[in-house]
GROMACS .gro file of C-alpha atoms in nm:
model
  188
    1UNK     CA    1   4.079   0.422   1.808
    2UNK     CA    2   3.790   0.581   2.003
    3UNK     CA    3   3.727   0.820   1.711
    4UNK     CA    4   3.707   0.527   1.467
    5UNK     CA    5   3.459   0.341   1.689
    6UNK     CA    6   3.251   0.655   1.738
    7UNK     CA    7   3.252   0.720   1.363
    8UNK     CA    8   3.151   0.359   1.291
    9UNK     CA    9   2.862   0.378   1.540
   10UNK     CA   10   2.749   0.713   1.399
   11UNK     CA   11   2.749   0.574   1.045
   12UNK     CA   12   2.538   0.275   1.154
   13UNK     CA   13   2.278   0.507   1.307
   14UNK     CA   14   2.285   0.728   0.998
   15UNK     CA   15   2.219   0.428   0.771
   16UNK     CA   16   1.934   0.317   0.998
   17UNK     CA   17   1.783   0.666   0.994
   18UNK     CA   18   1.802   0.683   0.615
   19UNK     CA   19   1.642   0.340   0.577
   20UNK     CA   20   1.307   0.459   0.713
   21UNK     CA   21   1.050   0.724   0.633
   22UNK     CA   22   0.813   0.882   0.886
   23UNK     CA   23   0.455   0.952   0.779
   24UNK     CA   24   0.287   1.117   1.075
   25UNK     CA   25   0.329   0.872   1.362
   26UNK     CA   26   0.394   0.574   1.129
   27UNK     CA   27   0.744   0.471   1.025
   28UNK     CA   28   0.781   0.277   0.700
   29UNK     CA   29   1.089   0.131   0.532
   30UNK     CA   30   1.240   0.311   0.234
   31UNK     CA   31   1.285  -0.026   0.059
   32UNK     CA   32   1.089  -0.351   0.064
   33UNK     CA   33   1.155  -0.685  -0.100
   34UNK     CA   34   0.896  -0.925  -0.238
   35UNK     CA   35   0.994  -1.252  -0.407
   36UNK     CA   36   1.346  -1.127  -0.464
   37UNK     CA   37   1.247  -0.793  -0.617
   38UNK     CA   38   1.354  -0.479  -0.433
   39UNK     CA   39   1.106  -0.192  -0.440
   40UNK     CA   40   1.177   0.165  -0.332
   41UNK     CA   41   0.959   0.414  -0.149
   42UNK     CA   42   0.774   0.620  -0.409
   43UNK     CA   43   0.569   0.822  -0.159
   44UNK     CA   44   0.301   0.805   0.105
   45UNK     CA   45   0.061   1.002   0.321
   46UNK     CA   46  -0.169   0.975   0.622
   47UNK     CA   47  -0.545   0.963   0.582
   48UNK     CA   48  -0.731   1.168   0.837
   49UNK     CA   49  -1.101   1.175   0.904
   50UNK     CA   50  -1.185   1.500   1.080
   51UNK     CA   51  -0.873   1.536   1.296
   52UNK     CA   52  -0.822   1.162   1.354
   53UNK     CA   53  -0.538   0.972   1.188
   54UNK     CA   54  -0.681   0.652   1.034
   55UNK     CA   55  -0.417   0.486   0.813
   56UNK     CA   56  -0.123   0.558   0.588
   57UNK     CA   57  -0.096   0.458   0.227
   58UNK     CA   58   0.250   0.406   0.081
   59UNK     CA   59   0.349   0.319  -0.275
   60UNK     CA   60   0.661   0.113  -0.349
   61UNK     CA   61   0.790   0.079  -0.707
   62UNK     CA   62   1.105  -0.020  -0.895
   63UNK     CA   63   1.150   0.338  -1.027
   64UNK     CA   64   1.007   0.672  -0.912
   65UNK     CA   65   0.667   0.772  -1.053
   66UNK     CA   66   0.475   1.099  -1.034
   67UNK     CA   67   0.213   1.003  -1.297
   68UNK     CA   68  -0.082   0.797  -1.173
   69UNK     CA   69  -0.155   0.662  -1.524
   70UNK     CA   70   0.195   0.519  -1.556
   71UNK     CA   71   0.159   0.338  -1.222
   72UNK     CA   72  -0.183   0.198  -1.313
   73UNK     CA   73  -0.077   0.090  -1.663
   74UNK     CA   74   0.260  -0.051  -1.558
   75UNK     CA   75   0.319  -0.426  -1.565
   76UNK     CA   76   0.604  -0.421  -1.315
   77UNK     CA   77   0.616  -0.548  -0.959
   78UNK     CA   78   0.495  -0.280  -0.717
   79UNK     CA   79   0.317  -0.258  -0.383
   80UNK     CA   80   0.081  -0.048  -0.177
   81UNK     CA   81   0.127  -0.067   0.199
   82UNK     CA   82  -0.155   0.031   0.433
   83UNK     CA   83  -0.057   0.093   0.796
   84UNK     CA   84  -0.342   0.106   1.047
   85UNK     CA   85  -0.310   0.412   1.274
   86UNK     CA   86  -0.645   0.405   1.458
   87UNK     CA   87  -0.867   0.154   1.635
   88UNK     CA   88  -1.152   0.318   1.439
   89UNK     CA   89  -1.026   0.126   1.134
   90UNK     CA   90  -1.192  -0.213   1.159
   91UNK     CA   91  -1.197  -0.498   0.912
   92UNK     CA   92  -1.568  -0.425   0.849
   93UNK     CA   93  -1.491  -0.062   0.763
   94UNK     CA   94  -1.194  -0.160   0.548
   95UNK     CA   95  -1.410  -0.405   0.352
   96UNK     CA   96  -1.666  -0.126   0.293
   97UNK     CA   97  -1.387   0.103   0.170
   98UNK     CA   98  -1.264  -0.168  -0.069
   99UNK     CA   99  -1.616  -0.242  -0.200
  100UNK     CA  100  -1.687   0.126  -0.265
  101UNK     CA  101  -1.338   0.173  -0.406
  102UNK     CA  102  -1.372  -0.112  -0.656
  103UNK     CA  103  -1.717   0.015  -0.756
  104UNK     CA  104  -1.586   0.370  -0.805
  105UNK     CA  105  -1.270   0.251  -0.983
  106UNK     CA  106  -1.472   0.042  -1.229
  107UNK     CA  107  -1.759   0.292  -1.264
  108UNK     CA  108  -1.999   0.032  -1.122
  109UNK     CA  109  -1.898  -0.224  -1.386
  110UNK     CA  110  -1.724  -0.484  -1.167
  111UNK     CA  111  -1.883  -0.799  -1.315
  112UNK     CA  112  -1.558  -0.926  -1.465
  113UNK     CA  113  -1.389  -0.897  -1.124
  114UNK     CA  114  -1.674  -0.984  -0.884
  115UNK     CA  115  -1.553  -1.335  -0.792
  116UNK     CA  116  -1.196  -1.213  -0.741
  117UNK     CA  117  -1.313  -0.910  -0.542
  118UNK     CA  118  -1.509  -1.141  -0.310
  119UNK     CA  119  -1.201  -1.365  -0.266
  120UNK     CA  120  -0.991  -1.055  -0.193
  121UNK     CA  121  -1.238  -0.919   0.066
  122UNK     CA  122  -1.227  -1.252   0.253
  123UNK     CA  123  -0.858  -1.183   0.322
  124UNK     CA  124  -0.966  -0.903   0.556
  125UNK     CA  125  -1.193  -1.110   0.783
  126UNK     CA  126  -0.965  -1.094   1.089
  127UNK     CA  127  -0.961  -0.803   1.332
  128UNK     CA  128  -0.727  -0.511   1.279
  129UNK     CA  129  -0.507  -0.350   1.541
  130UNK     CA  130  -0.317  -0.023   1.550
  131UNK     CA  131   0.024  -0.078   1.381
  132UNK     CA  132  -0.100  -0.369   1.168
  133UNK     CA  133   0.013  -0.328   0.808
  134UNK     CA  134  -0.107  -0.478   0.483
  135UNK     CA  135   0.103  -0.513   0.170
  136UNK     CA  136  -0.091  -0.534  -0.156
  137UNK     CA  137   0.181  -0.655  -0.391
  138UNK     CA  138   0.136  -0.677  -0.765
  139UNK     CA  139   0.374  -0.938  -0.906
  140UNK     CA  140   0.463  -0.865  -1.268
  141UNK     CA  141   0.246  -1.065  -1.507
  142UNK     CA  142   0.076  -1.261  -1.228
  143UNK     CA  143  -0.153  -1.080  -0.988
  144UNK     CA  144  -0.178  -0.945  -0.634
  145UNK     CA  145  -0.043  -1.113  -0.320
  146UNK     CA  146  -0.174  -0.974   0.006
  147UNK     CA  147   0.024  -0.983   0.329
  148UNK     CA  148  -0.071  -0.884   0.683
  149UNK     CA  149   0.226  -0.795   0.905
  150UNK     CA  150   0.453  -0.986   0.666
  151UNK     CA  151   0.242  -1.305   0.659
  152UNK     CA  152   0.092  -1.403   0.324
  153UNK     CA  153  -0.289  -1.405   0.325
  154UNK     CA  154  -0.368  -1.493  -0.035
  155UNK     CA  155  -0.323  -1.435  -0.406
  156UNK     CA  156  -0.565  -1.287  -0.661
  157UNK     CA  157  -0.479  -1.343  -1.026
  158UNK     CA  158  -0.467  -1.082  -1.299
  159UNK     CA  159  -0.326  -0.750  -1.405
  160UNK     CA  160  -0.683  -0.625  -1.447
  161UNK     CA  161  -0.738  -0.688  -1.076
  162UNK     CA  162  -0.421  -0.490  -0.992
  163UNK     CA  163  -0.544  -0.205  -1.210
  164UNK     CA  164  -0.879  -0.185  -1.028
  165UNK     CA  165  -0.720  -0.229  -0.682
  166UNK     CA  166  -0.450   0.036  -0.731
  167UNK     CA  167  -0.707   0.268  -0.889
  168UNK     CA  168  -0.882   0.285  -0.548
  169UNK     CA  169  -0.599   0.516  -0.434
  170UNK     CA  170  -0.453   0.632  -0.766
  171UNK     CA  171  -0.758   0.677  -0.989
  172UNK     CA  172  -0.937   0.998  -1.088
  173UNK     CA  173  -1.168   0.967  -0.785
  174UNK     CA  174  -0.937   0.816  -0.522
  175UNK     CA  175  -1.044   0.701  -0.176
  176UNK     CA  176  -0.825   0.983  -0.041
  177UNK     CA  177  -0.680   1.263  -0.253
  178UNK     CA  178  -0.411   1.332   0.011
  179UNK     CA  179  -0.288   0.971  -0.003
  180UNK     CA  180  -0.287   0.978  -0.384
  181UNK     CA  181  -0.072   1.292  -0.386
  182UNK     CA  182   0.156   1.150  -0.119
  183UNK     CA  183   0.202   0.820  -0.302
  184UNK     CA  184   0.301   1.009  -0.615
  185UNK     CA  185   0.532   1.240  -0.422
  186UNK     CA  186   0.333   1.549  -0.522
  187UNK     CA  187   0.130   1.605  -0.205
  188UNK     CA  188   0.416   1.707   0.023
   0.00000   0.00000   0.00000
């Protein structure tokens, strides 16, 4: 009987260990669920500036991807999770990163998205703490819902918005090449 109990306890801990992925000092789930759709861990990495850890970027999809174009062009539910790893990452700095990222992703031609970009940036007006996480969830055929620590912040309509947003990390000139490679499972 003791062996059965020990085996049962060991299997519970094994399942728990498998259900998470460590990226540097950040632990992320291997599966997430948004509006009834289960997404699996595609990949992730830690962004460092000099030797300081700043944040992790993690991609969750319905199927595994290694091709950035397929992720960007896909009209399936998927998510990017950003985990804050440093108090150097402030909402002001994050907004600057997003502004530059949208500009780079759209080659300076953001006019069709300007109003939606402004609405999106307003979602980041509260302070950020170490261990805060943001989920940028594209819902198939609808647009992007943003969550902070699991609480919904807002919704931005359009697949074109998702394309530009995801291109910040997965485009030809990503915000961080290491995160892009990690998200696609090729930077390990």
